[in-house]
GROMACS .gro file of C-alpha atoms in nm:
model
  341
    1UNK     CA    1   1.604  -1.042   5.962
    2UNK     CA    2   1.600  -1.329   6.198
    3UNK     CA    3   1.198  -1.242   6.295
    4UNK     CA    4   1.113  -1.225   5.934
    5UNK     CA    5   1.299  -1.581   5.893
    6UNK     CA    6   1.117  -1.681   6.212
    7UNK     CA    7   0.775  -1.562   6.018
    8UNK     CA    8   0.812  -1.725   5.697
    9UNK     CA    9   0.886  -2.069   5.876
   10UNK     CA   10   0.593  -2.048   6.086
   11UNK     CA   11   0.332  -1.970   5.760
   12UNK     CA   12   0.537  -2.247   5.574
   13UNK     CA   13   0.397  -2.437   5.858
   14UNK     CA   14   0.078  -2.370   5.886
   15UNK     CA   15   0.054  -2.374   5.523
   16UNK     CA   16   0.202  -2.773   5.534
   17UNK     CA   17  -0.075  -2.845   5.824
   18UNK     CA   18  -0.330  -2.690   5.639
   19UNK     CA   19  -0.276  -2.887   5.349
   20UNK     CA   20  -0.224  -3.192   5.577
   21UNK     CA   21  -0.561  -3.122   5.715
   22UNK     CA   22  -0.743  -3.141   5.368
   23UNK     CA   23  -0.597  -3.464   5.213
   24UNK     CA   24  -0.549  -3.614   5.517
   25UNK     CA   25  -0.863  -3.876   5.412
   26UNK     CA   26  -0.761  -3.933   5.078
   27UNK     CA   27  -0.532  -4.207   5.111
   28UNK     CA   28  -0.626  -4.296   5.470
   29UNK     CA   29  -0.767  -4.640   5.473
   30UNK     CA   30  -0.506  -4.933   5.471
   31UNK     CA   31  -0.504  -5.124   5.101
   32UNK     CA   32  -0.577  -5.521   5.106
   33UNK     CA   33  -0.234  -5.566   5.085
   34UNK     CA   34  -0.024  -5.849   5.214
   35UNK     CA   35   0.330  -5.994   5.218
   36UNK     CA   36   0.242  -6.339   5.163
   37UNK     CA   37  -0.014  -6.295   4.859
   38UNK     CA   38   0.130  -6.472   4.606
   39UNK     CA   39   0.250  -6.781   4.879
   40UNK     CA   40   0.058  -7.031   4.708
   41UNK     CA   41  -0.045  -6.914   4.343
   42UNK     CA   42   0.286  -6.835   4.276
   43UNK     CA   43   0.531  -6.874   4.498
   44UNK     CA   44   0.871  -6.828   4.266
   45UNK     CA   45   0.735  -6.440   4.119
   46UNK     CA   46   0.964  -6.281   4.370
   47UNK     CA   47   1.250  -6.484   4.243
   48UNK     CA   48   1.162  -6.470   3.885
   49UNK     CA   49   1.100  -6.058   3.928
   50UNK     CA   50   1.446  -6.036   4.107
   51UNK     CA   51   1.680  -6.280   3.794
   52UNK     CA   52   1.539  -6.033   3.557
   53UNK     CA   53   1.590  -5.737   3.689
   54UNK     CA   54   1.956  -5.838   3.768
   55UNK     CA   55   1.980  -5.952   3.408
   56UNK     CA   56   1.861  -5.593   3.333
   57UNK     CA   57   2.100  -5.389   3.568
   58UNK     CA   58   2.366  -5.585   3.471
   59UNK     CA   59   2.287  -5.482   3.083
   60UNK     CA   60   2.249  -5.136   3.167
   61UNK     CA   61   2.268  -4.960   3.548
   62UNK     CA   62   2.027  -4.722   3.397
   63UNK     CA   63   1.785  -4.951   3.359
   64UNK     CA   64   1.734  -4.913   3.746
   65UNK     CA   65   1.650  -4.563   3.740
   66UNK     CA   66   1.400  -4.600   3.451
   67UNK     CA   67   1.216  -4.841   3.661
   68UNK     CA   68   1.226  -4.674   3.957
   69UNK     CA   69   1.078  -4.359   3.776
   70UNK     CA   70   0.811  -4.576   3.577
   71UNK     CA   71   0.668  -4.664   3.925
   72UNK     CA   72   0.649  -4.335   4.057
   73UNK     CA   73   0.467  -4.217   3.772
   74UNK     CA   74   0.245  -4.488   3.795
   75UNK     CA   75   0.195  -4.440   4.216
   76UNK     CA   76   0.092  -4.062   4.159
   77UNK     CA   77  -0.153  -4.091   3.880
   78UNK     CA   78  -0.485  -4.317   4.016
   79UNK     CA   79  -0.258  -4.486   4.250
   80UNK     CA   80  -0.012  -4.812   4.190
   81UNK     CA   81  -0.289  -4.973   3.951
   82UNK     CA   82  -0.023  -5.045   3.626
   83UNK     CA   83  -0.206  -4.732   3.483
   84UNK     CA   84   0.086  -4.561   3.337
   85UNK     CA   85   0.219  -4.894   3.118
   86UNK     CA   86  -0.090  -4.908   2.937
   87UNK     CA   87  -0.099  -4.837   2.507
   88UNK     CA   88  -0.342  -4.552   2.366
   89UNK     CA   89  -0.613  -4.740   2.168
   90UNK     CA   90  -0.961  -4.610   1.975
   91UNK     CA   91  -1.090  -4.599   2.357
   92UNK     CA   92  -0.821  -4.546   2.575
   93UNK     CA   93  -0.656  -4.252   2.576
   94UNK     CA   94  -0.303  -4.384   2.819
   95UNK     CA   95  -0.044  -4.180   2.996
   96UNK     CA   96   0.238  -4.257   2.830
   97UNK     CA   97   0.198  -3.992   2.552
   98UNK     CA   98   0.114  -3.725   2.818
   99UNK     CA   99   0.357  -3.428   2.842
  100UNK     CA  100   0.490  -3.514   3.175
  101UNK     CA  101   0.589  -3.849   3.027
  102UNK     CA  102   0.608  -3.859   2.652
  103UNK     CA  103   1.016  -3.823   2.667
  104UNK     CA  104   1.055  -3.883   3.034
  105UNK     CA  105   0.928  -4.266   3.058
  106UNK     CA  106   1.119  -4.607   2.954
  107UNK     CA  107   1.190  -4.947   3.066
  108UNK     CA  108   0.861  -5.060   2.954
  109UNK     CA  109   0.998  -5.370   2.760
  110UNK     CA  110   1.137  -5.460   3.085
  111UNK     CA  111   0.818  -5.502   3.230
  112UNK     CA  112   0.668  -5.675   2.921
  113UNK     CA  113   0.994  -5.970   2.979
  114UNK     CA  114   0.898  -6.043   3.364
  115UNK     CA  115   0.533  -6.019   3.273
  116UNK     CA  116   0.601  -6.310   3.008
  117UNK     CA  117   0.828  -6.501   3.228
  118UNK     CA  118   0.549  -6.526   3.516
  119UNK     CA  119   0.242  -6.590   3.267
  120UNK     CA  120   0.454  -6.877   3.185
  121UNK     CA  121   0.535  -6.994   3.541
  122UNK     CA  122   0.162  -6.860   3.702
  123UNK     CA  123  -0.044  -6.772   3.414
  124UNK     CA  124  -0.339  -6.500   3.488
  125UNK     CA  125  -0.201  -6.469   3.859
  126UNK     CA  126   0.062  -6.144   3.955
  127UNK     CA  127  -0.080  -5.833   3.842
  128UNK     CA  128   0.112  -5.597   3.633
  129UNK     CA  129   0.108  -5.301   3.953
  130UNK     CA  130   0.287  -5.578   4.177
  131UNK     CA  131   0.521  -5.635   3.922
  132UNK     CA  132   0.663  -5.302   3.874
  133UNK     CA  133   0.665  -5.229   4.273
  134UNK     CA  134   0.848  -5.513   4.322
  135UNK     CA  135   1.044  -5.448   3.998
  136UNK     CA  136   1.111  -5.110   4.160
  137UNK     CA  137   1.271  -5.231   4.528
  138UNK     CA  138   1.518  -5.452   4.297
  139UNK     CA  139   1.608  -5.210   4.097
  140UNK     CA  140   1.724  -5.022   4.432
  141UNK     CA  141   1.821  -5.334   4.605
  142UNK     CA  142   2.074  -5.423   4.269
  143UNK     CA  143   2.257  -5.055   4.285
  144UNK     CA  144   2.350  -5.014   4.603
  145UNK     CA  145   2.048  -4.987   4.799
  146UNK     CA  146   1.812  -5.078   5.069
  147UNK     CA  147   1.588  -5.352   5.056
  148UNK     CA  148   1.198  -5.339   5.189
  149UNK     CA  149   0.939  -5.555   5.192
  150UNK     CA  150   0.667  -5.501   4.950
  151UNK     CA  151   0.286  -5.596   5.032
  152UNK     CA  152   0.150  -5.748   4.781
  153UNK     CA  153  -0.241  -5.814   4.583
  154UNK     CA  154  -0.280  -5.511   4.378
  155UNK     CA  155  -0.492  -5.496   4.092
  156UNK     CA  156  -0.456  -5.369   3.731
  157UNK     CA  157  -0.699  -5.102   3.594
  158UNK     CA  158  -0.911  -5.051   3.299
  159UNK     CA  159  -0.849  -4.733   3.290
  160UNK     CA  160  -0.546  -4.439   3.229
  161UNK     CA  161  -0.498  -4.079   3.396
  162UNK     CA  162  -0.396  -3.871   3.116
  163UNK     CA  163  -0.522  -3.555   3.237
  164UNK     CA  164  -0.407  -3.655   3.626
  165UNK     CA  165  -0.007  -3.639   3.473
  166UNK     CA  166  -0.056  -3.283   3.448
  167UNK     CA  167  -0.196  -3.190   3.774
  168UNK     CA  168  -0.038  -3.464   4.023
  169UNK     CA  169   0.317  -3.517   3.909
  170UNK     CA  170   0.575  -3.296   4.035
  171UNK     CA  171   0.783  -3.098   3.719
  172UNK     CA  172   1.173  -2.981   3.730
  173UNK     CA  173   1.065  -2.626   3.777
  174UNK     CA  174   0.802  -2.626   4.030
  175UNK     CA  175   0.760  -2.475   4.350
  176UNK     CA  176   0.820  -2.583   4.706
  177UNK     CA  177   0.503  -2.537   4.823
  178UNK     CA  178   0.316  -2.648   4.490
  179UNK     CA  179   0.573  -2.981   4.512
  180UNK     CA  180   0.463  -3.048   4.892
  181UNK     CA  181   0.100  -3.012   4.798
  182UNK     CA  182   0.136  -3.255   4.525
  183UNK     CA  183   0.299  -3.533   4.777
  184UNK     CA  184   0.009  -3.430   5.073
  185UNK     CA  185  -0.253  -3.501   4.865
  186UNK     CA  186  -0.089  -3.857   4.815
  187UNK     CA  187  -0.135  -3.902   5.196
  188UNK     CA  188   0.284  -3.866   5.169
  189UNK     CA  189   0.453  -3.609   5.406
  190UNK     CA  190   0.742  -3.353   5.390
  191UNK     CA  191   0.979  -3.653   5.500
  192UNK     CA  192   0.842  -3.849   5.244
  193UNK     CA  193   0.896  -3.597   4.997
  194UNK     CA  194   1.265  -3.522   5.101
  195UNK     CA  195   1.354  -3.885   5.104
  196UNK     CA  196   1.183  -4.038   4.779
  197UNK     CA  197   1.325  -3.719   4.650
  198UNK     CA  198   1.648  -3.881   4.715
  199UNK     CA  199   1.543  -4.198   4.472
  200UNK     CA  200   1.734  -3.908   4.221
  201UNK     CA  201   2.084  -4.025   4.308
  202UNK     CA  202   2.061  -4.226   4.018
  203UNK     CA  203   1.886  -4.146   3.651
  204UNK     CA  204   1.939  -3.928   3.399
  205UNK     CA  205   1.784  -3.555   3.344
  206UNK     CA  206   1.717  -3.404   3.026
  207UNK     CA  207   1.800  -3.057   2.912
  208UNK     CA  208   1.484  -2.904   2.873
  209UNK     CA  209   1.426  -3.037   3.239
  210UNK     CA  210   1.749  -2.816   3.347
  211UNK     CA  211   1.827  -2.565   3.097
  212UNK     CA  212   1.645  -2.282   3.331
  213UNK     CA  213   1.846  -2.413   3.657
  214UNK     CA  214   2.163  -2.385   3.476
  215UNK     CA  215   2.111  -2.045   3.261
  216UNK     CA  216   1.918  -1.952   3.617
  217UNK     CA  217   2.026  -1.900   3.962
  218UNK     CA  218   2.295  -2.217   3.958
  219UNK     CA  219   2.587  -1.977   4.042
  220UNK     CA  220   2.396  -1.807   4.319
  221UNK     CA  221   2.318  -2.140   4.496
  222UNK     CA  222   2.696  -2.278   4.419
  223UNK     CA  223   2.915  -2.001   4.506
  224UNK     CA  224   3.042  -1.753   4.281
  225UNK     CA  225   3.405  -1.814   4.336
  226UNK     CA  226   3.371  -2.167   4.362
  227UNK     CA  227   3.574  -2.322   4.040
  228UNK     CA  228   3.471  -2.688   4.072
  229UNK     CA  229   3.126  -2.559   4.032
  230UNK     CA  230   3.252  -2.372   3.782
  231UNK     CA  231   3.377  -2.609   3.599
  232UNK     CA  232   3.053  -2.834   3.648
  233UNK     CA  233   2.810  -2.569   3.512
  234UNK     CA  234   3.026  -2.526   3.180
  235UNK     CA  235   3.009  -2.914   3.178
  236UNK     CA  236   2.645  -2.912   3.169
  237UNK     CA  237   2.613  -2.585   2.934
  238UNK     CA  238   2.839  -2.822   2.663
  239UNK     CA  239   2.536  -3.043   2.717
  240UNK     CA  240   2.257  -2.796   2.723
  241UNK     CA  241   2.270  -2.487   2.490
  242UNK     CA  242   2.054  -2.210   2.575
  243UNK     CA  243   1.863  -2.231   2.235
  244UNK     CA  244   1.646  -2.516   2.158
  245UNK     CA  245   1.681  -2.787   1.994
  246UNK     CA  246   1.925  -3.005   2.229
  247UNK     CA  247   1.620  -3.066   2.478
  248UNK     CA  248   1.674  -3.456   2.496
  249UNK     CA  249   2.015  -3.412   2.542
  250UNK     CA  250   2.084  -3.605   2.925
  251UNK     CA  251   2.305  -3.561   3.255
  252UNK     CA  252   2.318  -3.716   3.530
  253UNK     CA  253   2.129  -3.587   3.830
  254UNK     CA  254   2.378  -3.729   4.064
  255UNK     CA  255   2.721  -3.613   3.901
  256UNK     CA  256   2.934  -3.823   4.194
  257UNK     CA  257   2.793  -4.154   4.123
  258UNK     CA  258   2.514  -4.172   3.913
  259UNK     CA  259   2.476  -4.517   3.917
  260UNK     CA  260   2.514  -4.637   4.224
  261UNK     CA  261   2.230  -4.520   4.520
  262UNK     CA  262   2.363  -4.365   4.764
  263UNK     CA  263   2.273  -4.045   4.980
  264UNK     CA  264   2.550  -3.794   4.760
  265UNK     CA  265   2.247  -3.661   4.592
  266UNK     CA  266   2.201  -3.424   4.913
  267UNK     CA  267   2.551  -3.327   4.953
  268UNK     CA  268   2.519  -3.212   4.573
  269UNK     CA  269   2.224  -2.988   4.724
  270UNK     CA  270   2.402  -2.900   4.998
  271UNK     CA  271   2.683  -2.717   4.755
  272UNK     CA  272   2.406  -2.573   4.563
  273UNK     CA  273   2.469  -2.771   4.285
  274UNK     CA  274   2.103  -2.976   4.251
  275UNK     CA  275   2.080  -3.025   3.823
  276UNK     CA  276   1.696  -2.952   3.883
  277UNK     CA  277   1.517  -2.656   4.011
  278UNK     CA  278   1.256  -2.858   4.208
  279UNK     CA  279   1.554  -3.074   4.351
  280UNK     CA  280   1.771  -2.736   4.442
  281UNK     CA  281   1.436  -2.588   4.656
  282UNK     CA  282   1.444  -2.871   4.894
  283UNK     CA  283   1.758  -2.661   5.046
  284UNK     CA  284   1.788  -2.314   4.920
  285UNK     CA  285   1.466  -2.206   4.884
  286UNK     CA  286   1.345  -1.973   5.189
  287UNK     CA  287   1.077  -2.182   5.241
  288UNK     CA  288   1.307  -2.449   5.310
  289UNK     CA  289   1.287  -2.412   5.681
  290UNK     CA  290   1.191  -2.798   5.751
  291UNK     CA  291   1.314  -2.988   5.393
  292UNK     CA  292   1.656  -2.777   5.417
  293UNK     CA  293   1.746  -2.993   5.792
  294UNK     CA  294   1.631  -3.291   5.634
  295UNK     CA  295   1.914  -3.279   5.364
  296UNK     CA  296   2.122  -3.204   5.576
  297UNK     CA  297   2.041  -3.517   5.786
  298UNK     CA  298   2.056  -3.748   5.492
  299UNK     CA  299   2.355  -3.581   5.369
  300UNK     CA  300   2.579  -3.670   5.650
  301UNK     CA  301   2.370  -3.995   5.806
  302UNK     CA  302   2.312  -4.251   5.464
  303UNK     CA  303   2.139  -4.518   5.711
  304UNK     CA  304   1.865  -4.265   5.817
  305UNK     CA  305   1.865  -4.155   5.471
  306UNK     CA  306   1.810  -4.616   5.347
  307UNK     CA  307   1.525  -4.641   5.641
  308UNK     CA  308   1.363  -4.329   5.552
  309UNK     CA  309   1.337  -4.421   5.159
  310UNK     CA  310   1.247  -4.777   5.242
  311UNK     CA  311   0.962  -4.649   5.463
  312UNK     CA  312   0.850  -4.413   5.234
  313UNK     CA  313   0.895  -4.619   4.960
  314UNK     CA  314   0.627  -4.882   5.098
  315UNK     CA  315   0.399  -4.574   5.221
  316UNK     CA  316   0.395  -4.487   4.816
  317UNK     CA  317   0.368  -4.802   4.724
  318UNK     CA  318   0.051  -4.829   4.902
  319UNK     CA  319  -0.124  -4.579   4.702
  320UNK     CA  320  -0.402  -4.759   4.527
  321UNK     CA  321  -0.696  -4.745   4.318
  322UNK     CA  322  -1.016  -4.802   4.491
  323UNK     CA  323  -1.135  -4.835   4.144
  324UNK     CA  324  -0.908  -5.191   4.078
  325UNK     CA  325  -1.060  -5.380   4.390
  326UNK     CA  326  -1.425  -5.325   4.231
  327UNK     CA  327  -1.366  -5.372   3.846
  328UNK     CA  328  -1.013  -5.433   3.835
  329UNK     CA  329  -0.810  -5.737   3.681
  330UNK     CA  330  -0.479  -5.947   3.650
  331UNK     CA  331  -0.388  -5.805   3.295
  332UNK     CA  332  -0.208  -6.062   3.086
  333UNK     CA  333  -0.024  -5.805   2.840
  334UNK     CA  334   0.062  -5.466   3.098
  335UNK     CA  335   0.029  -5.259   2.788
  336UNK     CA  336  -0.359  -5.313   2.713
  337UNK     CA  337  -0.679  -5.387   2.995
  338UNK     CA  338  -0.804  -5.630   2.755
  339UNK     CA  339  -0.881  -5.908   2.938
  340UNK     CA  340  -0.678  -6.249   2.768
  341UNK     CA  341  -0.530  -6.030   2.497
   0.00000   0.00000   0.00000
């Protein structure tokens, strides 16, 4: 048993530094990024970013989460370009209709408030893509958790990855390996993927995003003769019906405190108890050989667990679109490229 363990880590492995080998170039050269950008074109858009997301947050906790997931989305299609808060129109064919987001993206109009509130104070200046990265670390920052610095000078694009949502963004009942793959070919690593995974301690999940975890293998990863996961698993079946038809219905991911960020997302996985599939694989999975110690880590240490997603947060964050530093813009409405619309 323990050589076939031993076996399975070591393709896992190889597998990981294969893949690390082929998108190792992607993502390799450093973005024109800097922390002083804005300095002297507008030096109060950190401020005004920061009163309304607290204004935000302090309507609504959720509102974090929805912004922290809105920039994700954006990061992993075409890079942090603004991409994914972009309308359809006759030409443009957006993301935020795509499957992977249709019912799984808000906190758009929260955008389109700090976007107004700077075109007022620096009009034409701070792109849409720095807004929402920097919209993102506050959102963090105003729940509990750490703070980073963000580099700054991104540009909008013209352009939307509808067909990109499909292939690069992770879904609730994917793989390991196929979830690794999908963070390596954003020049992000294993770690990175174990702690942004973590950005899940707060937000909401909908049912047709756990309905297989729960009707699945939920007991086998929580203990059989466990009642409080018992009793959690009936909760969420109250939620989430096996038949259809309740697929919008919503539960926290993070059942301890799921609005505050903390690190008890991983001690959920480590009782087996992850709402998602995907989420659940980072520790029970047998592939887990490297992801399952780094639960475990953040699990018991929460100030590895803040540096880790604070470095890996900025790593994301410095995804961008070649594209946007040739032909992109500063939009002045995020939801169309239109230039002065």
């Amino acid at each position: 048993m323990a050589s076939s363990f031993h076996s399975k880590g070591l393709i896992l492995h190889c597998l990981i530094l294969a893949l690390s080998i082929g998108f190792s170039t992607l993502h390799a050269s450093e973005p024109p990024l800097t922390l002083d950008y804005y300095k002297s074109t507008c030096p109060t858009m950190l401020e005004i970013v920061r009163k309304e997301m607290e204004c935000a947050v302090l309507s609504d906790p959720r509102n974090a989460a929805l912004i922290l997931r809105l920039h994700f989305h954006d990061c992993f299609v075409q890079g942090c370009d603004g991409s994914v808060l972009l309308d359809d129109t006759i030409t443009l064919q957006g993301e935020k209709k795509a499957p992977n987001n249709i019912n799984a993206l808000k906190g758009f109009r929260i955008i389109d408030r700090i976007k107004n509130r700077l075109e007022s104070e620096c009009p034409e200046t701070v792109s849409c893509a720095d807004i929402l990265t920097v919209a993102a670390r506050d959102a963090v920052l105003l729940v509990g958790g750490p703070y980073w610095d963000v580099p700054l000078g991104r540009k909008d694009s013209k352009t939307a990855g509808y067909a990109l949502t499909e292939t690069n963004l992770p879904t609730a009942d994917e793989g390991l390996l196929s979830i690794i793959s999908k963070f390596l070919y954003q020049g992000l690593s294993v770690t990175d993927m174990v702690a942004l995974s973590g950005a899940h301690t707060i937000g909401m999940a909908r049912c047709v995003n756990f309905r297989n975890r729960i009707y699945g293998d939920f007991v086998a990863t929580s203990g059989f003769n466990n009642p409080l996961s018992q009793q959690y698993l009936s909760s969420l079946k109250s939620v989430c019906p096996p038949v259809k038809g309740s697929d919008n219905n919503e539960s926290a991911m993070d059942y301890v405190s799921p609005n505050l960020f903390d690190n008890s997302y991983y001690q959920i996985l480590l009782r087996g108890e992850g709402l998602i599939n995907s989420d659940q694989e980072l520790y029970s999975s047998i592939l887990a050989i490297e992801t399952k110690k780094l639960v475990a880590k953040y699990a018991e240490n929460p100030i590895a667990f803040f540096e880790q997603f604070s470095e890996s947060m900025v790593k994301m964050g410095n995804i961008t679109n070649p594209e946007t530093y040739v032909n992109g813009e500063v939009r002045k409405n995020c939801r169309s490229y239109v230039y002065n619309v």
